[in-house]
Coordinates of C-alpha atoms and ligand atoms in Angstrom, one line a residue:
M281 CA 127.5 220.4 241.4
G282 CA 127.2 219.9 245.1
E283 CA 124.6 220.5 247.7
K284 CA 123.5 223.8 249.1
L285 CA 124.8 224.0 252.7
G286 CA 122.0 226.4 253.6
A287 CA 119.4 223.7 252.9
C288 CA 121.4 221.2 255.0
E289 CA 121.6 223.6 257.9
V290 CA 117.9 223.9 257.9
L291 CA 117.5 220.1 258.0
L292 CA 120.1 219.8 260.8
R293 CA 118.2 222.2 262.9
S294 CA 115.0 220.4 262.3
L295 CA 116.6 217.1 263.1
S296 CA 118.1 218.4 266.3
R297 CA 114.8 219.4 267.6
R298 CA 113.6 215.8 267.5
T299 CA 114.2 213.5 270.5
I300 CA 117.7 212.3 270.2
P301 CA 117.9 208.5 270.7
K302 CA 120.1 207.1 273.4
R303 CA 123.6 206.3 272.3
R304 CA 124.6 202.6 272.4
S305 CA 127.1 203.5 275.0
E306 CA 124.7 204.7 277.6
G307 CA 124.4 202.1 280.3
R308 CA 127.6 200.4 279.2
G309 CA 130.1 202.9 280.4
A310 CA 131.5 205.9 278.7
F311 CA 133.5 205.5 275.4
M312 CA 134.1 207.4 272.3
T313 CA 132.0 206.4 269.3
V314 CA 133.7 207.0 266.0
L315 CA 131.5 207.2 262.9
R316 CA 133.5 205.7 260.0
I317 CA 132.1 206.6 256.6
I318 CA 132.7 204.3 253.7
L319 CA 131.8 205.6 250.2
G320 CA 130.7 203.4 247.3
D321 CA 134.2 203.2 245.7
Q322 CA 136.0 202.5 249.0
L323 CA 135.1 198.8 249.3
S324 CA 138.5 197.6 250.5
D325 CA 139.3 195.9 253.8
E326 CA 142.6 197.7 254.0
L327 CA 141.0 201.2 253.6
A328 CA 142.6 203.8 255.8
T329 CA 139.2 204.4 257.4
L330 CA 139.2 200.9 258.8
T331 CA 142.8 200.5 260.0
D332 CA 142.0 201.4 263.7
L333 CA 138.4 200.3 263.7
D334 CA 137.1 199.2 267.1
P335 CA 134.3 196.8 266.3
E336 CA 133.1 196.9 269.8
H337 CA 132.3 200.7 269.7
D338 CA 132.6 202.1 266.2
I339 CA 129.9 202.4 263.7
V340 CA 130.5 202.2 259.9
L341 CA 128.1 204.3 257.9
M342 CA 127.3 203.4 254.3
M343 CA 124.8 205.4 252.2
E344 CA 123.0 204.7 249.0
V345 CA 122.1 208.2 247.9
E346 CA 119.9 209.1 244.9
Q347 CA 122.0 212.1 243.9
E348 CA 125.0 209.8 243.1
S349 CA 122.9 207.8 240.7
T350 CA 121.5 210.9 238.9
Y351 CA 124.0 213.7 238.8
V352 CA 124.7 212.1 235.4
R353 CA 122.3 209.4 234.2
H354 CA 124.6 206.5 234.8
H355 CA 124.2 203.3 232.8
K356 CA 121.9 201.0 234.7
Q357 CA 124.7 198.4 235.0
K358 CA 127.0 200.9 236.7
I359 CA 124.3 201.7 239.4
V360 CA 123.7 198.0 240.0
L361 CA 127.4 197.3 240.2
V362 CA 128.0 200.0 242.8
L363 CA 125.0 199.3 245.0
S364 CA 125.4 195.5 244.9
A365 CA 129.1 195.8 245.6
M366 CA 128.3 198.1 248.6
R367 CA 125.7 195.7 249.9
H368 CA 128.1 192.7 249.6
F369 CA 130.9 194.7 251.4
A370 CA 128.5 195.7 254.2
A371 CA 127.5 192.0 254.6
S372 CA 131.2 191.0 254.8
L373 CA 131.9 193.7 257.5
R374 CA 128.9 192.5 259.5
E375 CA 130.2 188.9 259.3
R376 CA 133.3 190.2 261.0
G377 CA 131.3 191.7 263.8
V378 CA 131.3 195.3 262.6
T379 CA 128.2 197.4 263.3
V380 CA 127.2 198.8 259.9
D381 CA 124.5 201.5 259.6
Y382 CA 123.5 201.0 256.0
V383 CA 121.1 203.4 254.4
R384 CA 119.3 201.8 251.5
L385 CA 118.3 203.8 248.4
D386 CA 114.6 202.9 249.0
A387 CA 114.6 203.5 252.8
P388 CA 111.6 205.9 253.3
E389 CA 113.5 208.4 255.3
N390 CA 116.6 208.5 252.9
T391 CA 117.1 212.1 251.9
G392 CA 119.0 211.2 248.8
R393 CA 122.1 213.3 249.6
F394 CA 125.4 212.6 251.4
T395 CA 125.4 215.6 253.6
T396 CA 121.9 215.2 255.0
E397 CA 122.4 211.5 255.4
V398 CA 125.6 212.1 257.5
Q399 CA 123.6 214.6 259.5
R400 CA 120.9 212.1 260.2
A401 CA 123.5 209.5 261.2
V402 CA 125.2 212.0 263.6
V403 CA 121.8 212.5 265.3
R404 CA 121.3 208.7 265.5
H405 CA 124.7 207.8 266.9
R406 CA 126.1 211.0 268.5
P407 CA 129.6 210.1 267.5
H408 CA 132.6 212.1 268.9
R409 CA 134.2 212.3 265.6
I410 CA 134.0 211.1 262.0
V411 CA 136.7 209.3 260.2
M412 CA 136.9 208.7 256.5
T413 CA 139.2 208.3 253.5
E414 CA 139.5 211.2 251.0
P415 CA 136.8 210.9 248.3
S416 CA 138.0 210.0 244.9
E417 CA 136.1 212.8 243.2
W418 CA 136.3 216.5 243.6
R419 CA 132.6 217.0 243.7
V420 CA 132.3 214.8 246.9
Q421 CA 135.4 216.3 248.5
A422 CA 133.8 219.7 248.2
L423 CA 130.9 218.5 250.2
V424 CA 133.1 216.8 252.9
E425 CA 135.0 220.0 253.4
G426 CA 131.9 221.6 254.9
W427 CA 131.0 218.7 257.3
A428 CA 133.1 219.5 260.4
A429 CA 131.6 223.0 260.7
L430 CA 128.1 221.7 259.9
M431 CA 128.1 218.7 262.2
G432 CA 130.0 220.3 265.0
I433 CA 132.4 217.4 265.5
P434 CA 135.9 216.8 264.0
V435 CA 136.0 215.1 260.6
E436 CA 139.3 213.3 260.0
V437 CA 139.9 212.7 256.3
R438 CA 142.7 210.2 255.7
A439 CA 144.9 209.9 252.5
D440 CA 143.8 207.1 250.2
D441 CA 146.9 204.9 250.3
R442 CA 145.4 202.3 248.0
F443 CA 147.1 204.1 245.1
F444 CA 150.9 203.8 244.4
A445 CA 151.3 207.6 244.3
S446 CA 149.6 209.9 246.8
R447 CA 148.2 213.2 245.5
A448 CA 151.2 215.0 247.0
R449 CA 153.6 212.6 245.4
F450 CA 152.2 213.4 241.9
A451 CA 152.1 217.1 242.6
A452 CA 155.8 217.0 243.7
W453 CA 156.7 215.1 240.4
A454 CA 154.7 217.6 238.3
R455 CA 156.0 220.7 240.0
G456 CA 158.4 222.7 237.8
R457 CA 158.0 220.4 234.7
R458 CA 157.0 222.0 231.5
S459 CA 155.3 218.9 230.2
W460 CA 153.8 216.0 232.1
R461 CA 154.5 213.0 230.0
M462 CA 153.1 209.8 231.4
E463 CA 156.3 207.9 230.3
H464 CA 158.5 209.9 232.6
F465 CA 156.2 209.5 235.6
Y466 CA 155.8 205.8 234.9
R467 CA 159.5 205.1 234.9
E468 CA 159.8 206.8 238.3
M469 CA 157.0 204.7 239.6
R470 CA 158.6 201.5 238.3
R471 CA 161.8 202.3 240.1
E472 CA 160.1 203.6 243.3
H473 CA 157.9 200.5 243.6
G474 CA 160.4 198.0 242.2
I475 CA 158.0 196.6 239.7
L476 CA 159.6 194.9 236.6
I477 CA 163.0 196.3 237.8
E478 CA 166.3 194.5 238.0
G479 CA 169.0 196.4 239.8
D480 CA 167.8 199.9 238.9
Q481 CA 167.2 199.0 235.3
P482 CA 164.0 197.8 233.6
A483 CA 163.5 194.1 233.3
G484 CA 164.5 192.9 229.9
G485 CA 166.4 196.1 229.2
E486 CA 163.6 198.2 227.8
W487 CA 161.1 200.5 229.6
N488 CA 158.5 200.2 226.9
Y489 CA 157.4 197.4 224.6
D490 CA 154.6 199.4 222.9
Q491 CA 156.1 198.7 219.4
A492 CA 155.3 195.0 219.9
N493 CA 151.8 195.8 221.1
R494 CA 150.1 197.1 218.0
K495 CA 149.0 194.0 216.1
S496 CA 145.6 193.6 214.5
L497 CA 143.8 190.3 215.3
P498 CA 144.5 187.6 212.7
A499 CA 141.4 186.0 211.2
G500 CA 140.5 182.8 213.1
T501 CA 142.1 183.8 216.4
V502 CA 140.3 181.9 219.1
L503 CA 139.2 184.2 221.9
P504 CA 139.0 183.0 225.5
D505 CA 135.6 182.6 227.2
R506 CA 135.3 185.4 229.7
P507 CA 133.8 184.8 233.2
R508 CA 130.6 186.7 233.7
F509 CA 129.3 186.5 237.2
L510 CA 125.6 185.5 237.5
P511 CA 123.6 187.9 239.6
D512 CA 123.0 186.5 243.1
A513 CA 120.0 187.3 245.3
I514 CA 121.5 190.6 246.4
T515 CA 122.3 191.7 242.9
R516 CA 118.9 190.6 241.6
E517 CA 117.2 192.7 244.3
V518 CA 119.3 195.7 243.3
M519 CA 118.5 195.1 239.6
A520 CA 114.8 195.3 240.3
L521 CA 115.3 198.5 242.3
V522 CA 117.3 200.1 239.5
E523 CA 114.9 199.1 236.8
Q524 CA 112.1 200.6 238.9
R525 CA 113.9 203.9 239.9
F526 CA 116.2 204.4 236.9
G527 CA 114.5 202.5 234.1
E528 CA 114.9 205.3 231.6
H529 CA 118.7 205.5 232.1
F530 CA 121.0 204.4 229.2
G531 CA 121.9 200.7 228.8
E532 CA 120.7 197.2 229.1
L533 CA 120.6 195.3 232.4
E534 CA 120.2 191.7 231.2
N535 CA 123.9 191.2 230.4
F536 CA 125.0 192.2 233.9
G537 CA 128.0 190.0 234.8
W538 CA 130.4 192.2 236.8
P539 CA 132.1 190.9 239.9
V540 CA 130.5 192.5 242.9
S541 CA 132.5 191.0 245.8
R542 CA 136.2 190.6 246.6
A543 CA 135.9 186.8 246.0
D544 CA 134.4 187.3 242.5
A545 CA 137.0 190.0 241.7
L546 CA 139.8 187.6 242.7
R547 CA 138.4 185.0 240.4
A548 CA 138.2 187.5 237.6
L549 CA 141.9 188.4 238.2
D550 CA 143.0 184.7 238.2
D551 CA 141.1 184.1 235.1
F552 CA 142.6 187.0 233.3
M553 CA 146.1 186.0 234.3
D554 CA 145.6 182.5 233.0
D555 CA 143.7 183.1 229.8
C556 CA 144.3 186.6 228.6
L557 CA 147.5 188.1 229.9
P558 CA 149.8 186.2 227.5
S559 CA 148.1 187.8 224.5
F560 CA 147.2 191.1 226.2
G561 CA 150.2 193.0 224.7
D562 CA 150.0 191.8 221.1
Y563 CA 146.3 192.6 220.7
Q564 CA 146.0 195.6 223.1
D565 CA 145.0 197.9 220.2
A566 CA 143.0 195.5 218.1
M567 CA 139.2 195.6 217.6
K568 CA 136.9 193.0 216.2
A569 CA 133.2 193.2 215.2
G570 CA 130.9 191.4 217.7
E571 CA 133.7 191.0 220.2
S572 CA 133.8 193.5 223.0
F573 CA 136.5 192.0 225.3
L574 CA 139.3 190.4 223.3
F575 CA 142.1 189.9 225.7
H576 CA 141.4 192.9 227.9
S577 CA 141.2 192.4 231.7
L578 CA 137.7 193.8 232.4
L579 CA 139.2 194.6 235.9
A580 CA 138.7 198.4 235.9
P581 CA 135.3 198.3 237.7
A582 CA 136.8 196.1 240.5
L583 CA 139.9 198.2 240.8
N584 CA 137.9 201.5 240.9
L585 CA 135.5 200.2 243.5
G586 CA 138.4 198.9 245.7
L587 CA 137.6 195.2 245.3
L588 CA 141.1 194.7 243.9
S589 CA 144.2 196.7 244.8
P590 CA 146.4 198.0 242.0
R591 CA 149.4 196.6 243.9
E592 CA 148.2 193.0 243.9
V593 CA 147.2 193.2 240.3
C594 CA 150.6 194.5 239.2
R595 CA 152.4 192.0 241.4
A596 CA 150.3 189.1 240.0
A597 CA 151.2 190.2 236.4
E598 CA 154.9 190.4 237.3
A599 CA 154.8 187.0 238.9
A600 CA 153.2 185.5 235.8
W601 CA 156.2 186.8 233.8
R602 CA 158.8 185.6 236.3
A603 CA 157.1 182.1 236.2
G604 CA 157.3 182.1 232.4
R605 CA 153.5 182.2 232.1
A606 CA 153.3 185.4 230.1
P607 CA 155.8 187.3 227.8
L608 CA 157.4 190.6 228.9
N609 CA 155.7 192.7 226.2
A610 CA 152.3 191.7 227.6
V611 CA 153.2 192.1 231.2
E612 CA 154.9 195.4 230.8
G613 CA 152.0 196.7 228.6
F614 CA 149.6 195.7 231.3
V615 CA 151.6 197.1 234.2
R616 CA 152.0 200.4 232.2
Q617 CA 148.2 200.8 232.2
I618 CA 147.9 200.5 235.9
L619 CA 151.1 201.7 237.5
G620 CA 151.5 204.2 234.7
W621 CA 148.2 205.5 233.2
R622 CA 145.9 204.9 236.1
E623 CA 148.1 206.6 238.6
Y624 CA 149.1 209.4 236.2
V625 CA 145.5 210.4 235.3
R626 CA 144.6 210.5 239.0
G627 CA 147.5 212.8 239.6
V628 CA 146.5 215.1 236.7
Y629 CA 142.9 215.2 238.0
W630 CA 143.8 216.2 241.5
T631 CA 146.5 218.6 240.6
L632 CA 144.4 220.5 238.1
M633 CA 140.8 220.3 239.4
P634 CA 138.4 222.1 239.5
D635 CA 139.6 224.3 236.6
Y636 CA 140.5 221.2 234.5
A637 CA 136.8 220.5 234.0
D638 CA 136.3 223.6 231.9
R639 CA 139.2 223.2 229.6
N640 CA 138.4 223.6 225.9
A641 CA 141.7 224.4 224.1
L642 CA 140.3 223.7 220.6
Q643 CA 137.1 225.8 221.2
A644 CA 134.9 222.9 220.3
T645 CA 131.1 223.6 220.7
R646 CA 129.1 221.0 218.8
K647 CA 126.4 219.2 220.7
L648 CA 126.5 215.4 221.2
P649 CA 124.8 213.7 218.3
A650 CA 121.8 211.5 219.3
F651 CA 123.5 208.3 218.0
Y652 CA 125.9 208.3 221.0
W653 CA 122.8 207.2 222.9
T654 CA 121.0 205.1 220.3
G655 CA 123.9 203.6 218.3
E656 CA 121.8 204.3 215.2
T657 CA 124.4 205.3 212.7
P658 CA 125.6 203.8 209.4
M659 CA 129.2 204.1 210.7
N660 CA 129.9 200.5 211.7
C661 CA 132.8 201.3 214.0
L662 CA 130.7 203.6 216.0
R663 CA 127.7 201.2 216.0
E664 CA 130.0 198.5 217.3
A665 CA 131.5 200.6 220.1
I666 CA 128.2 202.1 221.2
G667 CA 126.4 198.7 220.9
S668 CA 129.0 197.1 223.2
T669 CA 128.6 200.1 225.6
A670 CA 124.9 199.7 225.8
R671 CA 125.1 195.9 226.2
Y672 CA 127.9 195.6 228.8
A673 CA 128.6 199.1 230.0
Y674 CA 132.0 198.4 228.5
S675 CA 134.1 199.0 225.4
H676 CA 137.8 198.7 225.5
H677 CA 140.4 201.4 225.5
I678 CA 141.0 201.7 221.7
Q679 CA 137.2 201.8 221.0
R680 CA 136.9 204.7 223.5
L681 CA 140.0 206.5 222.3
M682 CA 140.1 205.9 218.6
V683 CA 136.4 205.4 217.7
T684 CA 134.0 207.3 219.9
G685 CA 136.8 209.7 221.1
N686 CA 138.3 210.2 217.7
F687 CA 134.9 211.0 216.2
A688 CA 134.2 213.5 219.1
L689 CA 137.6 215.2 218.4
L690 CA 137.2 215.4 214.6
A691 CA 133.6 216.5 214.8
G692 CA 134.4 219.2 217.3
L693 CA 132.0 218.0 220.0
A694 CA 132.0 220.3 223.1
P695 CA 134.3 218.7 225.7
A696 CA 131.8 219.0 228.5
E697 CA 129.1 217.1 226.4
I698 CA 131.3 214.2 225.5
E699 CA 132.9 214.1 229.0
R700 CA 129.4 213.7 230.6
W701 CA 128.7 210.9 228.1
Y702 CA 131.8 208.9 229.1
L703 CA 131.0 209.4 232.7
A704 CA 127.5 208.1 232.2
V705 CA 128.0 205.0 230.1
Y706 CA 130.8 202.8 231.5
A707 CA 130.7 200.5 234.5
D708 CA 134.2 201.7 235.4
A709 CA 133.4 205.4 235.0
F710 CA 134.5 207.6 237.9
E711 CA 135.3 211.2 237.2
W712 CA 138.9 211.1 238.5
V713 CA 139.9 208.6 235.8
E714 CA 137.3 209.4 233.1
M715 CA 137.8 213.1 232.9
P716 CA 141.5 213.3 232.1
N717 CA 141.1 210.4 229.7
T718 CA 138.4 212.3 227.9
L719 CA 139.6 215.9 228.1
G720 CA 143.3 215.2 227.9
M721 CA 143.5 212.1 225.7
A722 CA 140.4 211.8 223.6
V723 CA 139.6 215.4 222.7
F724 CA 142.8 217.3 223.5
A725 CA 140.8 219.9 225.4
D726 CA 143.7 220.5 227.8
G727 CA 145.8 221.7 224.8
G728 CA 148.6 219.1 225.4
Q729 CA 149.0 218.9 229.1
M730 CA 148.7 215.1 228.8
A731 CA 149.1 214.1 225.2
S732 CA 151.9 215.4 222.9
K733 CA 149.5 215.5 220.0
P734 CA 145.8 215.0 219.4
Y735 CA 144.8 211.3 218.8
A736 CA 143.2 212.2 215.5
A737 CA 143.0 209.5 212.8
S738 CA 141.4 208.9 209.5
G739 CA 139.4 205.7 208.6
A740 CA 142.7 204.0 207.6
Y741 CA 143.7 203.5 211.3
I742 CA 140.3 201.9 212.2
D743 CA 140.6 199.7 209.1
R744 CA 144.1 198.6 210.0
M745 CA 143.2 197.7 213.6
S746 CA 139.7 196.2 213.0
D747 CA 137.4 194.4 210.7
F748 CA 134.7 197.0 211.2
C749 CA 135.0 198.5 207.7
D750 CA 134.2 195.2 205.9
A751 CA 130.5 195.6 207.0
C752 CA 130.2 199.4 206.8
A753 CA 127.8 201.4 204.6
Y754 CA 130.8 203.6 203.9
D755 CA 133.9 202.8 201.9
V756 CA 137.1 203.4 204.0
K757 CA 139.2 203.7 200.8
Q758 CA 137.1 206.6 199.4
K759 CA 138.2 210.1 200.5
S760 CA 135.2 212.1 199.2
G761 CA 131.7 211.5 197.9
P762 CA 128.6 210.1 199.4
K763 CA 130.1 206.6 200.0
A764 CA 133.4 208.0 201.5
C765 CA 134.2 207.1 205.1
P766 CA 133.4 210.3 207.1
F767 CA 136.5 209.8 209.2
N768 CA 138.6 210.6 206.1
Y769 CA 137.3 214.0 205.3
L770 CA 136.6 214.9 209.0
Y771 CA 140.3 214.2 209.7
W772 CA 141.6 216.6 207.1
A773 CA 138.8 219.2 207.9
F774 CA 139.9 219.0 211.6
L775 CA 143.5 219.8 210.7
I776 CA 142.6 222.6 208.4
R777 CA 140.3 224.2 211.0
Q778 CA 142.8 223.8 213.8
K779 CA 145.8 225.0 211.7
D780 CA 146.6 228.0 213.9
R781 CA 146.6 226.0 217.0
L782 CA 148.2 222.8 215.8
S783 CA 150.5 223.4 212.9
G784 CA 153.4 224.2 215.2
N785 CA 153.2 220.8 216.8
A786 CA 156.3 218.9 215.6
R787 CA 154.4 215.6 215.7
L788 CA 151.9 216.9 213.2
A789 CA 154.6 218.2 210.8
M790 CA 154.0 215.5 208.2
P791 CA 150.2 215.9 207.8
Y792 CA 150.6 219.7 207.8
R793 CA 153.3 219.4 205.1
T794 CA 150.8 217.3 203.0
L795 CA 148.1 219.9 203.6
G796 CA 150.4 222.7 202.5
S797 CA 150.9 221.0 199.1
W798 CA 147.2 220.9 198.4
P799 CA 145.5 223.7 196.4
Q800 CA 143.0 226.0 198.2
E801 CA 140.0 224.6 196.3
R802 CA 140.8 221.1 197.5
K803 CA 140.8 222.2 201.1
A804 CA 137.6 224.2 200.6
A805 CA 135.9 221.1 199.2
I806 CA 136.9 219.0 202.2
L807 CA 135.6 221.6 204.6
A808 CA 132.3 221.9 202.7
E809 CA 131.9 218.1 202.7
A810 CA 132.7 217.9 206.4
D811 CA 130.2 220.7 207.1
T812 CA 127.4 219.0 205.1
F813 CA 128.0 215.7 207.1
L814 CA 128.1 217.4 210.5
D815 CA 125.1 219.6 209.8
Q816 CA 123.0 216.4 209.1
L817 CA 124.1 215.1 212.5
D818 CA 122.7 218.1 214.2
V819 CA 119.4 217.7 212.4
N820 CA 119.2 214.2 213.8
E821 CA 119.4 215.4 217.4
Ligands
FAD164 C1 137.7 208.6 226.6 C2 138.1 207.6 227.6 C3 137.4 207.5 228.8 C4 137.8 206.6 229.8 N1 137.1 206.5 230.9 C5 137.5 205.6 231.9 C6 136.8 205.5 233.1 O1 135.8 206.2 233.4 N2 137.3 204.6 234.1 C7 138.4 203.9 233.9 O2 138.8 203.1 234.7 N3 139.1 204.0 232.7 C8 138.7 204.8 231.7 N4 139.4 204.9 230.6 C9 140.7 204.1 230.4 C10 140.5 202.7 229.8 O3 139.8 202.8 228.6 C11 139.8 201.8 230.7 O4 140.4 201.7 232.0 C12 139.8 200.4 230.2 O5 139.2 200.3 228.9 C13 139.0 199.5 231.2 O6 138.9 198.2 230.6 P1 139.8 197.0 231.2 O7 139.7 196.9 232.6 O8 139.4 195.8 230.3 O9 141.2 197.5 230.8 P2 142.6 196.8 230.3 O10 142.8 197.2 228.9 O11 142.6 195.4 230.7 O12 143.7 197.6 231.2 C14 144.1 197.2 232.5 C15 143.8 198.2 233.5 O13 144.6 199.3 233.3 C16 143.9 200.5 233.7 N5 143.9 201.4 232.6 C17 144.1 201.1 231.3 N6 144.1 202.3 230.5 C18 143.9 203.3 231.4 C19 143.9 204.7 231.2 N7 144.0 205.3 230.0 N8 143.7 205.4 232.3 C20 143.5 204.9 233.5 N9 143.6 203.6 233.7 C21 143.8 202.8 232.7 C22 142.5 200.1 234.1 O14 142.5 200.1 235.5 C23 142.4 198.8 233.5 O15 141.5 197.9 234.2 C24 139.0 205.8 229.6 C25 139.7 205.9 228.4 C26 139.3 206.8 227.4 C27 140.0 207.0 226.1
SF4_165 S1 134.4 202.8 206.8 FE1 134.8 204.5 208.2 S2 132.9 204.7 209.3 FE2 132.9 202.7 208.3 S3 133.7 201.4 209.9 FE3 135.4 202.0 208.6 S4 136.2 203.7 209.7 FE4 134.2 203.4 210.5

């Protein structure tokens, strides 16, 4: 992680020896040039970096650096999305008369790293200071912390006020609490921001409509057409570049259809509000073969890049309810994801990093099976989730949590291995949101900091919430034997193996009571069957 400052210093010295070009100011009177850095997920007009921008004198620096595309081998669609959205944002700034120094990935002199690119820009423009907004990821923040000393000018890092809760606000909430339950944080956020609140009580009288939001999809349900945004000339140029530079990365490019500009993102938001929000709650947890999107919003990439603000998205959902265009269970369920989960995981990330990355409470060590990359497995649920991931750089939350995540948990995959996978494969994957979801929610690596129990489930859950089992090589009803659904014996083997760590958890009392009533031989047979299955996976790597 991170660049070696020693190497950067060498480069800075060598750059300083070159002839320094004249500043734009020279000959036009003295003024203070501010270099304003905008990172790839800071594509918002209201970004703190830009609030006091002086278009006459300031320079905005945007950098496409190779290191950001390769520190994990991101899905090709993710790289195209970020670079195309950056190029569109730069174009919109230029239209407003802002001077943008944009370093393209394929510029011959591009050094491929943030620190050395900022150094080169400092030599080019001789700014008096640098202004930027706090990076969203710890890895980049660690770089930025060295810049003032390295560049010899002040670097002002502003809080990212695009979120509902600042890092300090979350830390204040978490301080002194034994458990950090999302529900408690979410209720405070609802009150603090007045979203779905009447007086000081929740709209409709309940804080949580989750009970109404666990339906499977009835056969014959007509799903809405989803807008996919056809690549324009800018996106097509980036696609060619990505295919040429990162052709061996995971995923298909031909289905690229993500919004890459604010205008497209607003269209996607409108479309979701009209066609999907009313059913979002009911089928939030449902899965269906051949259908990747159902009623989900597909807005995470636009939100995470800054093309949409969480405030406007939550307000739009609330307005739809108040206008009678969507029921409360749907709107509350949707707002909970953004005002609740999204803010909460960011708080967890910034409060617990960098140690959080190394958590492994269940001591899981297995390597990632090859099928996570190829989708080649007889388990239909995994094939569906991974197939959608390759095609669209997307699978929805329940596929991530209860299919690929559940398998990783039950199979004992090393948290760092599965965490790198999630970071690589989704268009919306940014470490601040991906890591707590993976370590805290999917594989319980934080030992219960986030979740009150592991999200472990047998095949019965997947069967109830999907039609995947109908076309599977395995039989979800069988508990053992060559045709038995692997999730069934893996589930019990997981509980047996983790008995010392988990049997004291009140929410697991029921399955542990069941296990306690089984004879030793039955438990030994389950462990043996699970081991045989898992050992074959390793052979396939
Ligand atoms: C193992 C795992 C890894 C994940 N990695 C990411 C990631 O890298 N980036 C990411 O944005 N989300 C991640 N999530 C959360 C969630 O799955 C995605 O936000 C969601 O699937 C994106 O699709 P959507 O926009 O259609 O979401 P919708 O289902 O329409 O939800 C609406 C919005 O709520 C927010 N949201 C929903 N659930 C969560 C959550 N658990 N945490 C944070 N925000 C949430 C997202 O901004 C999303 O766009 C992960 C979840 C799991 C279980
Ligand atoms: S039978 Fe088991 S492996 Fe097959 S789709 Fe159902 S849950 Fe998945």
